[in-house]
mmCIF file of C-alpha atoms in Angstrom:
data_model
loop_
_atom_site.group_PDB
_atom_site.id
_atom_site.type_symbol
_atom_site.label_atom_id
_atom_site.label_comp_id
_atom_site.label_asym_id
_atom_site.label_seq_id
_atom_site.Cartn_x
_atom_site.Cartn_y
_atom_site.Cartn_z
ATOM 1 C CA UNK A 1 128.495 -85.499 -41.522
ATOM 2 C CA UNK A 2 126.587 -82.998 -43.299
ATOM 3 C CA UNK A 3 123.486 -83.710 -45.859
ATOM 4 C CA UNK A 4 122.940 -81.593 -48.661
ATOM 5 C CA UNK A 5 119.560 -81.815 -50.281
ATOM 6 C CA UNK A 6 118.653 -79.485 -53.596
ATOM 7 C CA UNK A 7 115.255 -78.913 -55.079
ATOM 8 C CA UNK A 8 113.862 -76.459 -57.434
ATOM 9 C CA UNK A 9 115.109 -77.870 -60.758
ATOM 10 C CA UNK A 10 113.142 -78.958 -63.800
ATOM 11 C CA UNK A 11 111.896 -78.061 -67.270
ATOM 12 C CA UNK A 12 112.568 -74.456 -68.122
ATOM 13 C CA UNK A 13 111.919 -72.894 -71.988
ATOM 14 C CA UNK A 14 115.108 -70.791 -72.913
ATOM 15 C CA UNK A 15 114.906 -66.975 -71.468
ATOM 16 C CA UNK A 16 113.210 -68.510 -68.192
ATOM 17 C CA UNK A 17 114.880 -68.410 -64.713
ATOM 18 C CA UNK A 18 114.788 -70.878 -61.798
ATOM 19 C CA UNK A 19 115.589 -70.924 -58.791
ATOM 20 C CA UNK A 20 117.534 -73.958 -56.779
ATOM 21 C CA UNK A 21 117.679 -74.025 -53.286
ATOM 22 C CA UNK A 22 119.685 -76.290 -50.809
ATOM 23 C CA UNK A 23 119.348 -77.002 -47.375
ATOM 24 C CA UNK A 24 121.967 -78.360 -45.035
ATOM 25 C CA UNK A 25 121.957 -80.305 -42.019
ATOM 26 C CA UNK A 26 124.323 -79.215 -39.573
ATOM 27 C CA UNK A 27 125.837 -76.760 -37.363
ATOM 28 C CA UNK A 28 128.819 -75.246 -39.035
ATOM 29 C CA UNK A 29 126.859 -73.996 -42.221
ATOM 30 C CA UNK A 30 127.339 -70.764 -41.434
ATOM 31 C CA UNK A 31 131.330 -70.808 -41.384
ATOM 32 C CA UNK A 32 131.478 -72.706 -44.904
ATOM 33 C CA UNK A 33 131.737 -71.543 -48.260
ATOM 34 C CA UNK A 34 128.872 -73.221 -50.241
ATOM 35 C CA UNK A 35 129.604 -73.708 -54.064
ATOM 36 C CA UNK A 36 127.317 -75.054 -57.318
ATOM 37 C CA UNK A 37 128.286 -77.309 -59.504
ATOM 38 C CA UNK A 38 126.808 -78.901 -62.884
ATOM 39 C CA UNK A 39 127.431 -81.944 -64.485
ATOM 40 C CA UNK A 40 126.157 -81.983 -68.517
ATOM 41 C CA UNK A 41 125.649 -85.974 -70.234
ATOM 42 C CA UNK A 42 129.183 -86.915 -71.376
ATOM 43 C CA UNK A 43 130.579 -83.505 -69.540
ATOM 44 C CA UNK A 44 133.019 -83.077 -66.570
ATOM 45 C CA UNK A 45 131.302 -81.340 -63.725
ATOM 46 C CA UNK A 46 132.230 -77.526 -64.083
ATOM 47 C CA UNK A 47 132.368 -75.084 -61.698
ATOM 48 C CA UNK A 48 129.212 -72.563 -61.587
ATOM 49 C CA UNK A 49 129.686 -70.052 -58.571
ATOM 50 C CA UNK A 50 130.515 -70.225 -54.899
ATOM 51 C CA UNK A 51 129.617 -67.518 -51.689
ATOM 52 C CA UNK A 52 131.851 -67.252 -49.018
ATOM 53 C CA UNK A 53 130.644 -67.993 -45.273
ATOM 54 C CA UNK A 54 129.080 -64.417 -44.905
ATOM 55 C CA UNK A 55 127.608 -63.978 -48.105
ATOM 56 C CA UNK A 56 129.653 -60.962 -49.103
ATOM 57 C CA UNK A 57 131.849 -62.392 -51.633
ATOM 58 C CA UNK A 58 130.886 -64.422 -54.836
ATOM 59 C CA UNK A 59 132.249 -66.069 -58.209
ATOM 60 C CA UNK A 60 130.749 -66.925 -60.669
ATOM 61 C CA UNK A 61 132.027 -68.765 -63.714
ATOM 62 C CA UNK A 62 131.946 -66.837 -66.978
ATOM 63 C CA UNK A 63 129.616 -68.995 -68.398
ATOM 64 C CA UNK A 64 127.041 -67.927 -66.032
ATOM 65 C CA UNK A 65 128.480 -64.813 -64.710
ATOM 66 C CA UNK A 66 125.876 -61.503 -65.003
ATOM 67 C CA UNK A 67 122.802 -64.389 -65.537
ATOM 68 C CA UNK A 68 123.214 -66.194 -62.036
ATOM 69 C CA UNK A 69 122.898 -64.703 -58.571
ATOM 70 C CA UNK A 70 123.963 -67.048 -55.574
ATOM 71 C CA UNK A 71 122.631 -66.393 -52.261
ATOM 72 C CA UNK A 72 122.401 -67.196 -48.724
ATOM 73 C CA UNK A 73 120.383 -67.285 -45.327
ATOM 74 C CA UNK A 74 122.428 -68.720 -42.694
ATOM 75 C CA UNK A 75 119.692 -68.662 -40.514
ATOM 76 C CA UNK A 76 117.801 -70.994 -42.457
ATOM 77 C CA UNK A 77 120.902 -73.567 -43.106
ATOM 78 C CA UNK A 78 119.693 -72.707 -47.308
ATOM 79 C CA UNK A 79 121.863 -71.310 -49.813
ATOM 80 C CA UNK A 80 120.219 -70.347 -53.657
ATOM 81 C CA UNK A 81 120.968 -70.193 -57.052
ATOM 82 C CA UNK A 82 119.010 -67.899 -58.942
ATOM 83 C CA UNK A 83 119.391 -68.277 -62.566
ATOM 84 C CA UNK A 84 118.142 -66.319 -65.484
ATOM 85 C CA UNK A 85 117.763 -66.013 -68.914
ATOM 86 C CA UNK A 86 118.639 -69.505 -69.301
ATOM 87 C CA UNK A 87 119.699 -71.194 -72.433
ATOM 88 C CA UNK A 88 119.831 -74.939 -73.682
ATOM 89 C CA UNK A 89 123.633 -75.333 -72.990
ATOM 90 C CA UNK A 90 122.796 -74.573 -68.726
ATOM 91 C CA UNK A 91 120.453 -78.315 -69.160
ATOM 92 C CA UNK A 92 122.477 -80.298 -66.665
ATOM 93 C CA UNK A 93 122.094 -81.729 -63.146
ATOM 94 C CA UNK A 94 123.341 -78.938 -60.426
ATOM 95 C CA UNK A 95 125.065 -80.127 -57.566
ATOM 96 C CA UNK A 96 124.940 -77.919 -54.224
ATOM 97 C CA UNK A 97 128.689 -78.488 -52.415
ATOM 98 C CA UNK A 98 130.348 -77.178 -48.861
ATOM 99 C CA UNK A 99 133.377 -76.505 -48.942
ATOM 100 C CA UNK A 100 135.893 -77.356 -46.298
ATOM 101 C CA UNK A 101 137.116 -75.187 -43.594
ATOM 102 C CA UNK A 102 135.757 -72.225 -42.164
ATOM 103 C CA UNK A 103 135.386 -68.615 -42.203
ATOM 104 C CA UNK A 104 137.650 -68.437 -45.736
ATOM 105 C CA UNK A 105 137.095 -65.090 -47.085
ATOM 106 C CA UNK A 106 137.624 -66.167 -50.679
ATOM 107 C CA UNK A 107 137.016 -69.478 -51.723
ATOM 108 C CA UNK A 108 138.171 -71.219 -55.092
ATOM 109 C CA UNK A 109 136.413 -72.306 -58.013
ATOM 110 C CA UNK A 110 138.126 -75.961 -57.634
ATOM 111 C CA UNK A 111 136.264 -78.810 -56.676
ATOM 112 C CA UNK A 112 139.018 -79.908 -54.720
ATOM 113 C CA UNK A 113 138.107 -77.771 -52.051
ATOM 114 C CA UNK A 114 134.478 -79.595 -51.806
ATOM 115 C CA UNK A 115 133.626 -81.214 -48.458
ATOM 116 C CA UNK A 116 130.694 -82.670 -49.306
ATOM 117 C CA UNK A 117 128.398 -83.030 -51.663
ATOM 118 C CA UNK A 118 124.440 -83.049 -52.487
ATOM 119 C CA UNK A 119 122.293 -85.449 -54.772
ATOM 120 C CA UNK A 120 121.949 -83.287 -57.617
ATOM 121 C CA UNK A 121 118.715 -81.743 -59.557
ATOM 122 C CA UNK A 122 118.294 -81.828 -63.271
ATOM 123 C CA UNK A 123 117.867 -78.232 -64.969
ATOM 124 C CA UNK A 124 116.551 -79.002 -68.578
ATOM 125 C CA UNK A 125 116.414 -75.975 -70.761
ATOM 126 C CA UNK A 126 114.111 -76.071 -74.072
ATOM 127 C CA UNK A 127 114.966 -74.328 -77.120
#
């Protein structure tokens, strides 16, 4: 079982940054891909970016692609999402996800691949 707990969200004005951080219990956090999510009211939860095991490969959806940096410290179980520049249309609550299996070199945008996945922290963005 692995627990997933984000923090670092809350009430931004549009052209801020913030950055969300998520810890995870466990040993094998540092062979798993770690993804974020978001989930807007009345939206399907879309894919926002994912890091690979080692940190040396990322994706990034195209709605947040060149704004958001994800990042890693295996040592420290904690994986980040740095986001800036924000805008009103990033207010949503971000989900931090592992995904299954280990040491994959590329992982997927697809939530399908998710193992698990945290409780969520709202991002509000102010015009």
């Amino acid at each position: 079982q692995v627990q997933l707990v984000e923090s670092g969200g809350g009430l931004v004005q549009a052209g801020g940054s913030l950055r969300l951080s998520c810890a995870a219990s466990g040993r094998t956090f540092r062979t798993q891909s770690m993804g974020w999510f978001r989930q807007a009211p009345g939206k399907e939860r879309e894919f926002v970016g994912v890091i690979n095991w080692d940190g040396r490969i990322t994706l990034y959806s195209d709605s947040v692609k060149g704004r958001c940096t994800i990042s890693r410290d295996n040592a420290k179980n904690t994986v980040y999402l740095q986001m800036n520049s924000l805008k009103p249309e990033d207010t949503a609550v971000y989900y931090c996800a592992t995904y299954r299996g280990a040491y994959i070199q590329y992982p997927s945008p697809s939530s399908s691949e998710v193992g698990y996945w945290g409780q969520g922290t709202q991002v509000t963005v102010s015009s």
